[in-house]
Each structure stands twice: as structure tokens, then as C-alpha cells.
Tab-separated table of C-alpha atoms in Angstrom:
chain	number	residue	atom	x	y	z
I	1	UNK	CA	124.394	193.387	42.659
I	2	UNK	CA	121.128	194.103	43.472
I	3	UNK	CA	120.492	194.251	47.250
I	4	UNK	CA	117.837	191.691	47.002
I	5	UNK	CA	119.373	189.058	45.054
I	6	UNK	CA	122.225	189.204	47.230
I	7	UNK	CA	120.856	188.794	50.553
I	8	UNK	CA	118.636	185.911	49.032
I	9	UNK	CA	122.219	184.567	47.990
I	10	UNK	CA	123.678	185.135	51.069
I	11	UNK	CA	120.103	183.400	53.234
I	12	UNK	CA	121.105	180.194	50.855
I	13	UNK	CA	124.725	180.336	52.098
I	14	UNK	CA	123.873	180.636	55.919
I	15	UNK	CA	121.696	177.536	55.584
I	16	UNK	CA	124.066	175.212	53.614
I	17	UNK	CA	126.405	176.078	56.140
I	18	UNK	CA	124.637	176.324	59.112
I	19	UNK	CA	124.130	173.150	59.138
I	20	UNK	CA	127.425	171.556	58.705
I	21	UNK	CA	130.214	171.094	61.908
I	22	UNK	CA	131.593	174.450	60.675
I	23	UNK	CA	128.402	176.551	61.276
I	24	UNK	CA	130.471	178.975	63.230
I	25	UNK	CA	133.437	179.436	60.342
I	26	UNK	CA	130.930	179.456	57.908
I	27	UNK	CA	129.350	182.426	59.794
I	28	UNK	CA	132.189	184.411	59.703
I	29	UNK	CA	133.031	184.128	56.134
I	30	UNK	CA	129.286	185.243	55.287
I	31	UNK	CA	129.727	188.007	57.308
I	32	UNK	CA	132.762	189.052	55.425
I	33	UNK	CA	131.112	188.650	51.954
I	34	UNK	CA	127.886	190.968	52.948
I	35	UNK	CA	129.929	193.687	54.040
I	36	UNK	CA	131.849	193.310	50.443
I	37	UNK	CA	128.148	193.189	48.295
I	38	UNK	CA	127.162	196.798	50.041
I	39	UNK	CA	128.463	199.595	52.161
I	40	UNK	CA	125.065	200.801	52.940
I	41	UNK	CA	121.915	200.285	55.678
I	42	UNK	CA	121.103	197.013	53.720
I	43	UNK	CA	123.855	195.151	55.208
I	44	UNK	CA	122.403	195.267	58.818
I	45	UNK	CA	119.181	193.293	57.074
I	46	UNK	CA	121.584	191.111	55.078
I	47	UNK	CA	123.331	190.377	58.906
I	48	UNK	CA	119.989	190.269	60.388
I	49	UNK	CA	118.841	187.241	57.804
I	50	UNK	CA	121.976	185.532	57.707
I	51	UNK	CA	121.475	185.062	61.872
I	52	UNK	CA	118.046	184.161	61.690
I	53	UNK	CA	119.552	180.641	59.298
I	54	UNK	CA	122.535	180.452	61.640
I	55	UNK	CA	119.950	180.148	64.390
I	56	UNK	CA	117.980	178.031	62.996
I	57	UNK	CA	120.800	175.854	61.576
I	58	UNK	CA	121.858	174.948	64.927
I	59	UNK	CA	118.781	174.121	66.052
I	60	UNK	CA	118.967	171.583	63.699
I	61	UNK	CA	122.267	170.393	64.680
I	62	UNK	CA	121.232	169.865	68.068
I	63	UNK	CA	117.906	168.158	67.041
I	64	UNK	CA	117.552	164.861	67.749
I	65	UNK	CA	116.503	163.800	64.316
I	66	UNK	CA	119.584	165.530	63.236
I	67	UNK	CA	121.924	163.612	65.898
I	68	UNK	CA	119.972	160.654	64.418
I	69	UNK	CA	121.092	161.007	60.884
I	70	UNK	CA	124.386	161.855	62.200
I	71	UNK	CA	125.310	158.236	63.789
I	72	UNK	CA	123.976	156.599	61.051
I	73	UNK	CA	126.536	157.652	58.397
I	74	UNK	CA	128.928	156.892	61.252
I	75	UNK	CA	127.903	153.982	61.126
I	76	UNK	CA	128.087	153.482	57.454
I	77	UNK	CA	131.089	154.068	56.711
I	78	UNK	CA	132.030	152.080	53.906
I	79	UNK	CA	133.172	148.298	55.165
I	80	UNK	CA	136.350	148.459	53.279
I	81	UNK	CA	137.161	150.692	54.113
I	82	UNK	CA	137.647	150.380	57.924
I	83	UNK	CA	139.165	146.041	57.333
I	84	UNK	CA	141.946	148.211	55.101
I	85	UNK	CA	142.594	150.293	58.068
I	86	UNK	CA	142.408	147.495	60.578
I	87	UNK	CA	144.527	145.146	57.976
I	88	UNK	CA	147.062	148.113	58.361
I	89	UNK	CA	147.156	148.922	61.763
I	90	UNK	CA	147.472	144.503	62.170
I	91	UNK	CA	151.026	144.488	62.896
I	92	UNK	CA	151.578	142.867	59.488
I	93	UNK	CA	153.733	145.126	57.979
I	94	UNK	CA	155.660	145.594	60.815
I	95	UNK	CA	159.437	144.526	61.155
I	96	UNK	CA	160.892	141.467	62.038
I	97	UNK	CA	164.400	141.212	63.388
I	98	UNK	CA	165.941	137.516	63.575
I	99	UNK	CA	167.035	136.342	66.658
I	100	UNK	CA	171.093	137.012	67.562
I	101	UNK	CA	173.034	134.050	66.600
I	102	UNK	CA	174.168	133.454	70.040
I	103	UNK	CA	170.426	134.222	71.575
I	104	UNK	CA	168.802	130.963	69.076
I	105	UNK	CA	167.978	128.437	71.608
I	106	UNK	CA	168.204	124.643	69.731
I	107	UNK	CA	165.861	122.781	70.853
I	108	UNK	CA	167.745	119.275	70.716
I	109	UNK	CA	168.492	116.406	73.167
I	110	UNK	CA	172.583	116.242	73.465
I	111	UNK	CA	172.857	117.976	69.447
I	112	UNK	CA	176.010	117.437	67.881
I	113	UNK	CA	178.214	120.382	66.822
I	114	UNK	CA	177.212	119.868	63.495
I	115	UNK	CA	173.492	119.666	63.932
I	116	UNK	CA	173.992	123.090	65.915
I	117	UNK	CA	175.936	124.921	62.967
I	118	UNK	CA	173.079	123.378	60.283
I	119	UNK	CA	170.365	124.633	62.534
I	120	UNK	CA	171.708	128.184	62.712
I	121	UNK	CA	172.383	128.332	58.857
I	122	UNK	CA	169.276	127.222	58.055
I	123	UNK	CA	167.365	130.469	60.508
I	124	UNK	CA	169.857	132.604	58.495
I	125	UNK	CA	168.604	131.146	54.822
I	126	UNK	CA	165.442	131.442	56.031
I	127	UNK	CA	165.672	135.214	56.914
I	128	UNK	CA	168.211	135.428	54.210
I	129	UNK	CA	165.069	134.513	51.713
I	130	UNK	CA	162.067	135.549	53.257
I	131	UNK	CA	162.860	138.952	53.006
I	132	UNK	CA	162.802	140.224	49.283
I	133	UNK	CA	159.338	138.101	49.081
I	134	UNK	CA	158.389	139.826	52.121
I	135	UNK	CA	159.446	142.709	50.322
I	136	UNK	CA	156.953	142.607	47.343
I	137	UNK	CA	154.360	141.347	48.895
I	138	UNK	CA	154.270	143.784	51.428
I	139	UNK	CA	154.059	146.230	48.645
I	140	UNK	CA	151.323	144.651	46.760
I	141	UNK	CA	149.249	144.180	49.756
I	142	UNK	CA	149.942	147.764	51.618
I	143	UNK	CA	148.983	149.603	48.290
I	144	UNK	CA	145.749	147.342	48.602
I	145	UNK	CA	144.940	148.630	51.499
I	146	UNK	CA	145.011	152.387	50.468
I	147	UNK	CA	141.522	154.376	49.999
I	148	UNK	CA	142.089	153.793	46.480
I	149	UNK	CA	140.214	154.324	43.692
I	150	UNK	CA	141.610	151.592	41.463
I	151	UNK	CA	141.910	148.006	42.882
I	152	UNK	CA	144.679	146.158	41.881
I	153	UNK	CA	144.782	142.503	42.040
I	154	UNK	CA	147.935	139.798	41.871
I	155	UNK	CA	147.561	138.830	38.548
I	156	UNK	CA	146.980	134.750	38.192
I	157	UNK	CA	150.470	133.789	37.023
I	158	UNK	CA	152.215	135.867	39.869
I	159	UNK	CA	149.736	135.074	42.458
I	160	UNK	CA	150.227	130.964	41.479
I	161	UNK	CA	154.206	132.032	42.018
I	162	UNK	CA	153.894	133.902	45.714
I	163	UNK	CA	151.779	131.322	46.788
I	164	UNK	CA	154.696	128.693	45.290
I	165	UNK	CA	157.234	130.363	47.206
I	166	UNK	CA	154.974	131.403	50.248
I	167	UNK	CA	154.252	127.920	51.205
I	168	UNK	CA	157.788	126.925	50.440
I	169	UNK	CA	159.004	129.700	53.540
I	170	UNK	CA	156.175	127.731	55.314
I	171	UNK	CA	157.689	124.568	55.068
I	172	UNK	CA	160.981	125.493	56.373
I	173	UNK	CA	159.350	127.206	59.057
I	174	UNK	CA	157.858	124.530	60.666
I	175	UNK	CA	161.225	122.695	59.271
I	176	UNK	CA	163.345	124.163	62.198
I	177	UNK	CA	160.353	124.600	64.434
I	178	UNK	CA	161.543	121.045	64.860
I	179	UNK	CA	164.767	122.131	65.934
I	180	UNK	CA	164.484	125.560	67.636
I	181	UNK	CA	162.069	126.297	70.097
I	182	UNK	CA	158.425	126.807	69.360
I	183	UNK	CA	158.380	130.169	71.428
I	184	UNK	CA	161.377	132.191	69.451
I	185	UNK	CA	159.944	135.779	68.894
I	186	UNK	CA	161.193	135.867	65.030
I	187	UNK	CA	160.214	132.226	63.825
I	188	UNK	CA	157.046	132.671	65.735
I	189	UNK	CA	156.452	136.210	64.222
I	190	UNK	CA	157.103	134.638	60.540
I	191	UNK	CA	155.011	132.203	60.756
I	192	UNK	CA	152.225	134.005	61.447
I	193	UNK	CA	153.107	136.318	58.579
I	194	UNK	CA	152.852	134.058	56.241
I	195	UNK	CA	150.200	132.698	57.182
I	196	UNK	CA	148.257	136.430	56.966
I	197	UNK	CA	150.118	136.779	53.407
I	198	UNK	CA	148.777	133.229	52.033
I	199	UNK	CA	145.304	134.030	53.412
I	200	UNK	CA	145.405	137.746	51.872
I	201	UNK	CA	146.631	136.288	48.436
I	202	UNK	CA	145.141	132.817	47.906
I	203	UNK	CA	141.308	132.483	49.156
I	204	UNK	CA	141.635	128.572	49.349
I	205	UNK	CA	144.571	128.624	51.928
I	206	UNK	CA	143.615	127.036	55.770
I	207	UNK	CA	146.111	127.203	57.984
I	208	UNK	CA	144.632	125.090	60.757
I	209	UNK	CA	145.378	122.558	58.347
I	210	UNK	CA	149.046	122.266	59.102
I	211	UNK	CA	148.416	122.506	63.354
I	212	UNK	CA	148.568	118.573	63.408
I	213	UNK	CA	151.138	116.199	62.188
I	214	UNK	CA	148.190	112.984	62.776
I	215	UNK	CA	146.976	112.427	58.824
I	216	UNK	CA	145.291	109.271	60.352
I	217	UNK	CA	141.312	109.341	61.383
I	218	UNK	CA	142.450	108.334	65.327
I	219	UNK	CA	140.541	110.731	67.648
I	220	UNK	CA	142.856	111.036	70.983
I	221	UNK	CA	141.953	109.040	74.278
I	222	UNK	CA	143.842	108.470	77.128
I	223	UNK	CA	142.849	105.209	77.927
I	224	UNK	CA	144.280	103.737	74.805
I	225	UNK	CA	146.853	106.341	74.385
I	226	UNK	CA	149.014	104.871	77.528
I	227	UNK	CA	147.784	101.115	76.567
I	228	UNK	CA	145.729	100.436	79.211
I	229	UNK	CA	144.671	97.358	79.797
I	230	UNK	CA	141.256	97.087	77.571
I	231	UNK	CA	137.826	96.950	79.497
I	232	UNK	CA	135.629	94.101	77.598
I	233	UNK	CA	132.723	95.803	78.228
I	234	UNK	CA	133.357	98.912	76.845
I	235	UNK	CA	133.160	97.107	73.897
I	236	UNK	CA	130.261	98.306	71.187
I	237	UNK	CA	126.780	96.639	71.199
I	238	UNK	CA	127.418	94.272	68.245
I	239	UNK	CA	131.103	94.568	67.834
I	240	UNK	CA	132.896	91.050	68.498
I	241	UNK	CA	135.871	92.396	70.940
I	242	UNK	CA	139.257	91.346	68.873
I	243	UNK	CA	141.477	88.791	69.583
I	244	UNK	CA	144.336	90.572	71.995
I	245	UNK	CA	147.762	88.940	70.004
I	246	UNK	CA	150.360	90.282	68.794
I	247	UNK	CA	150.568	90.065	64.993
I	248	UNK	CA	153.645	88.280	63.207
I	249	UNK	CA	156.640	89.535	61.617
I	250	UNK	CA	157.044	92.877	62.627
I	251	UNK	CA	160.283	94.135	62.095
I	252	UNK	CA	160.800	96.580	65.333
I	253	UNK	CA	163.509	99.946	65.646
I	254	UNK	CA	164.411	100.811	69.064
I	255	UNK	CA	166.056	103.758	69.927
I	256	UNK	CA	167.589	104.025	73.565
I	257	UNK	CA	170.518	105.736	74.516
I	258	UNK	CA	170.488	102.913	77.916
I	259	UNK	CA	173.434	100.038	76.920
I	260	UNK	CA	171.632	97.782	79.622
I	261	UNK	CA	167.813	99.025	78.281
I	262	UNK	CA	168.957	97.902	74.389
I	263	UNK	CA	171.201	95.122	75.717
I	264	UNK	CA	167.710	93.902	77.235
I	265	UNK	CA	166.008	94.140	74.090
I	266	UNK	CA	168.787	91.731	72.233
I	267	UNK	CA	168.151	89.197	74.783
I	268	UNK	CA	164.473	89.256	74.802
I	269	UNK	CA	164.516	89.371	70.510
I	270	UNK	CA	166.915	86.438	70.743
I	271	UNK	CA	165.036	84.170	73.315
I	272	UNK	CA	162.132	84.911	71.131
I	273	UNK	CA	159.940	86.171	73.878
I	274	UNK	CA	158.266	88.920	71.776
I	275	UNK	CA	156.305	87.879	68.575
I	276	UNK	CA	156.616	85.412	66.490
I	277	UNK	CA	158.684	86.277	63.732
I	278	UNK	CA	159.860	89.427	65.352
I	279	UNK	CA	163.453	90.917	65.128
I	280	UNK	CA	164.736	93.913	66.721
I	281	UNK	CA	167.414	95.973	65.759
I	282	UNK	CA	168.779	99.120	68.546
I	283	UNK	CA	169.925	102.726	68.654
I	284	UNK	CA	172.051	104.391	70.920
I	285	UNK	CA	171.494	107.799	68.997
I	286	UNK	CA	168.749	109.598	66.861
I	287	UNK	CA	170.597	110.887	64.264
I	288	UNK	CA	171.816	106.883	63.641
I	289	UNK	CA	167.853	105.830	63.040
I	290	UNK	CA	166.659	108.704	61.479
I	291	UNK	CA	170.073	107.559	58.800
I	292	UNK	CA	169.317	104.309	58.568
I	293	UNK	CA	165.491	105.085	58.223
I	294	UNK	CA	166.289	107.848	54.789
I	295	UNK	CA	168.753	104.840	53.671
I	296	UNK	CA	166.168	103.036	52.721
I	297	UNK	CA	165.909	100.636	56.270
I	298	UNK	CA	162.427	99.287	57.032
I	299	UNK	CA	160.516	99.576	60.292
I	300	UNK	CA	156.765	98.045	61.316
I	301	UNK	CA	157.015	99.883	64.916
I	302	UNK	CA	158.945	102.112	66.385
I	303	UNK	CA	159.838	102.639	70.509
I	304	UNK	CA	161.663	105.368	71.574
I	305	UNK	CA	162.368	106.796	74.677
I	306	UNK	CA	162.104	110.699	75.333
I	307	UNK	CA	166.030	111.708	76.166
I	308	UNK	CA	168.612	110.216	73.430
I	309	UNK	CA	171.468	111.980	71.909
I	310	UNK	CA	170.806	113.173	68.591
I	311	UNK	CA	168.008	114.976	69.225
I	312	UNK	CA	165.760	112.584	71.466
I	313	UNK	CA	162.440	111.221	70.830
I	314	UNK	CA	159.845	114.401	69.957
I	315	UNK	CA	162.488	115.057	67.425
I	316	UNK	CA	162.806	111.272	65.935
I	317	UNK	CA	159.048	111.880	65.752
I	318	UNK	CA	158.838	115.020	63.362
I	319	UNK	CA	161.554	113.883	61.502
I	320	UNK	CA	159.444	110.512	60.301
I	321	UNK	CA	155.916	112.084	59.887
I	322	UNK	CA	157.736	114.715	58.185
I	323	UNK	CA	159.302	111.813	55.962
I	324	UNK	CA	155.238	110.906	55.078
I	325	UNK	CA	155.622	107.517	57.037
I	326	UNK	CA	152.022	106.032	58.916
I	327	UNK	CA	153.938	103.471	61.456
I	328	UNK	CA	152.903	103.294	65.220
I	329	UNK	CA	155.897	104.987	66.948
I	330	UNK	CA	155.338	104.244	70.923
I	331	UNK	CA	157.475	106.616	73.043
I	332	UNK	CA	159.154	103.885	76.087
I	333	UNK	CA	160.927	106.069	79.374
I	334	UNK	CA	161.171	106.556	83.069
I	335	UNK	CA	158.598	109.056	83.015
I	336	UNK	CA	155.930	108.791	84.808
I	337	UNK	CA	152.336	109.716	82.790
I	338	UNK	CA	151.513	112.234	84.938
I	339	UNK	CA	154.390	114.617	83.917
I	340	UNK	CA	153.465	114.288	80.285
I	341	UNK	CA	151.557	115.971	77.850
I	342	UNK	CA	149.521	112.854	76.274
I	343	UNK	CA	146.841	114.691	74.267
I	344	UNK	CA	150.054	117.074	72.847
I	345	UNK	CA	152.598	114.012	72.064
I	346	UNK	CA	149.516	112.481	70.735
I	347	UNK	CA	149.252	115.307	67.954
I	348	UNK	CA	152.952	115.464	67.499
I	349	UNK	CA	152.435	112.215	66.050
I	350	UNK	CA	153.489	109.709	68.879
I	351	UNK	CA	150.991	106.196	68.864
I	352	UNK	CA	151.072	105.568	72.637
I	353	UNK	CA	153.355	105.153	76.048
I	354	UNK	CA	154.485	103.159	77.604
I	355	UNK	CA	155.873	103.623	81.576
I	356	UNK	CA	159.085	102.010	82.172
I	357	UNK	CA	159.418	101.104	85.587
I	358	UNK	CA	161.447	98.182	86.092
I	359	UNK	CA	160.560	96.478	83.009
I	360	UNK	CA	164.105	96.626	82.127
I	361	UNK	CA	165.802	95.178	85.058
I	362	UNK	CA	164.916	91.304	84.203
I	363	UNK	CA	164.223	89.320	81.719
I	364	UNK	CA	160.864	88.760	82.939
I	365	UNK	CA	159.886	91.919	82.369
I	366	UNK	CA	159.098	90.856	78.394
I	367	UNK	CA	155.610	89.850	79.997
I	368	UNK	CA	155.162	93.088	80.848
I	369	UNK	CA	156.506	95.180	77.531
I	370	UNK	CA	154.631	92.419	75.660
I	371	UNK	CA	150.878	92.615	77.714
I	372	UNK	CA	151.556	96.232	76.627
I	373	UNK	CA	151.876	96.034	73.121
I	374	UNK	CA	149.218	93.810	72.685
I	375	UNK	CA	146.899	96.380	73.638
I	376	UNK	CA	148.346	98.558	70.783
I	377	UNK	CA	147.141	96.338	68.411
I	378	UNK	CA	144.228	95.218	69.979
I	379	UNK	CA	143.037	98.495	70.244
I	380	UNK	CA	144.465	98.789	66.500
I	381	UNK	CA	142.270	95.995	65.655
I	382	UNK	CA	138.597	97.445	67.527
I	383	UNK	CA	139.234	100.581	65.979
I	384	UNK	CA	140.626	99.950	62.065
I	385	UNK	CA	143.482	102.566	63.096
I	386	UNK	CA	145.338	103.066	60.116
I	387	UNK	CA	148.867	102.843	61.382
């Protein structure tokens, strides 16, 4: 090889390598190559030229302009790859370990053995049925999150099938949340996984749609929720305040495990101290009322204590709302209003609350009770509530 052309070639190689982060390594490689080109005095000239080019490259690398370019390149990394990396490290693919059955906490008031066993069976069944769906979805989404040359999407038919299966699992999770404490770690992870899976597969999925049991347009108002006596001065100008009265022919279901309280309701009903044409049916166990409703019994108003055997008032509300029923449900117990999370009760599906106090100790207590119920129907008429 002509020493001159060899010198020119080495110079070009030095320029290319000197501008990179591996310039030092490149310098060593080029020196080795240059010695192979010639064993005469031209070697020293080649090395000197290469050293000059390396010095220029190093200087350029340290220059403000080069640093600016380097920062710009780093800032313009592919957005898709960055998002994929974040998704792979989000915990979505982490294993979900079911809570040991002996540690599973049932969120029911005085549940029966049958209710506990049913909750345990549903929990086991959910975890068992989740496994194959999660395996399939994870495999596909993990492949999509890798920096592949080809993007493989879900075929429409497969997408519809997975959306249907995930939605069914989501419904089962929501049902279990009514009987298992919501802070169960495994159930919480399953819910989050389903949310994210549906978000990845279904572009129209909106998790926020299921955060509230309310299907009406009513907004929370503390005074109205506790059925306070209405302030007529707050009625909007131009709006006629409705009469504070009870509608006729209302079928009432009362859930309470206190015999004396239920007896008082029966007395009020027998003495026609309630509204015209009103009828009252009493229950001491949550399951009995739920079974009655599922069997076709129709009620226009439900009054429920919060702590009742067979599940309790909160469980009752969850079950009734899950049936799609829209009758008003009003809590009534000895818990003072400062002990309650009224807004949470409202979002769960309660429509009001009455502090029982001593109104059930004598027949005249019906006056106070009827007053609260009148307030509910007053607000309903004023605002046009659907319940």
C-alpha cells in the first residue's frame, strides 16, 4: 500500500473515532493498524498525524456546541420506547399472590357461616379464573412493550373477547369488594391490573365510571343528606317552594335487629301515624330483606340500621344498587352524625340519614320520624331528584 494513501486512510479513521465516546479505544486500534501498514520511517509520520486528529476530536467533544448536540439527542429519544420502558417497570407484570384464606377478612356485620364460605369460594374462584387471562394478556402486552421492529396489535375478534372477559372479572372484583375488606392487598392489585389491562386493550375504557354507586344527577349537600329542616330563604328566586308533605301509598321496608324499634314501627303503622296509605314491612336480618327483594317484593322506601346481622346496612345498599333498583334508602341508627362519613355514604348509594336518638322510645316519636321523611320528599320535589 502506498504510504501516502495509508496515511490518508488512517487520518479519516481517526476523525471518525475521535468524535465518539470511544476515541481513546479507537486511538489504540488505529495505532496498531498503522504499525501493520509500514515498518519504515513513515510510521512515525502516520502516528503524528493521527495524534493531531485525535486532539482535534477531543477538543470538539469538549466544546459547548458538541455538548449541546449531545443533550439534544438524549432529549429526543423515541417517546414510544420511553413509555414502553415505563410500562414494563410499572409493576403491571409483577406476580399477584392471593391472600391466604385464613387471613381473609370478611367485611360483613355478623356474617353467617354460609356467607363466609360463599365469600371464600368466590375469592378462590376469582383468583383461579384470573390466572389464564392474566397470562395471555401479560404475554401480549409484554411483547408489545419491547422495542420490536414490528408492532403486533390485538385482532378485533381477540380484542372483543378479552374486553368481555376482563369486564366480567372486573364485575366479580366489585362484588367481592362488598364482602371482603377493600384493603385486601391481592384484591386491590387485581383491580388495578384489570384497570390497566382494559386501558391498554380498550381505548374507550374509563375506570372513573365505576367509582360511584350513584346513577342519578344529585350532588352531595350535607344539610340535605341529614334531612335538616329546609330553609325556605334558600329557595332560588322564581322557584316556588314545594309543600312539605308525604306522598300517599308508600311501601316501606325497615331493616333493624332491635325488636323494640321494629315493634314501634308496627304500632305507628297500625295507628296510621305515617302517610296516607303507607304500609310497613319489618326485617331483622339483612339476608331476609335482600331475599325478599330478589323474590319480587317491591318497596318504595327502605329505612335501614347500619349494624344488622347478615351483612348490615352498607352491604344492603351495595346489593340493592347492584340490582339496579332506584328507591331511596335512608340510614337510621344511634350513630351520631359526627361519627359518619356522610359523603362516602352518599356516594355508596345512601340517600339520607336519620339519627335515631330517642324517637323510638314512645309512640309520639312518630312526629319526629315523619318530619325527617317529609324533609326528604321536600328536597326531592325541590330539586327533581329521581329517587
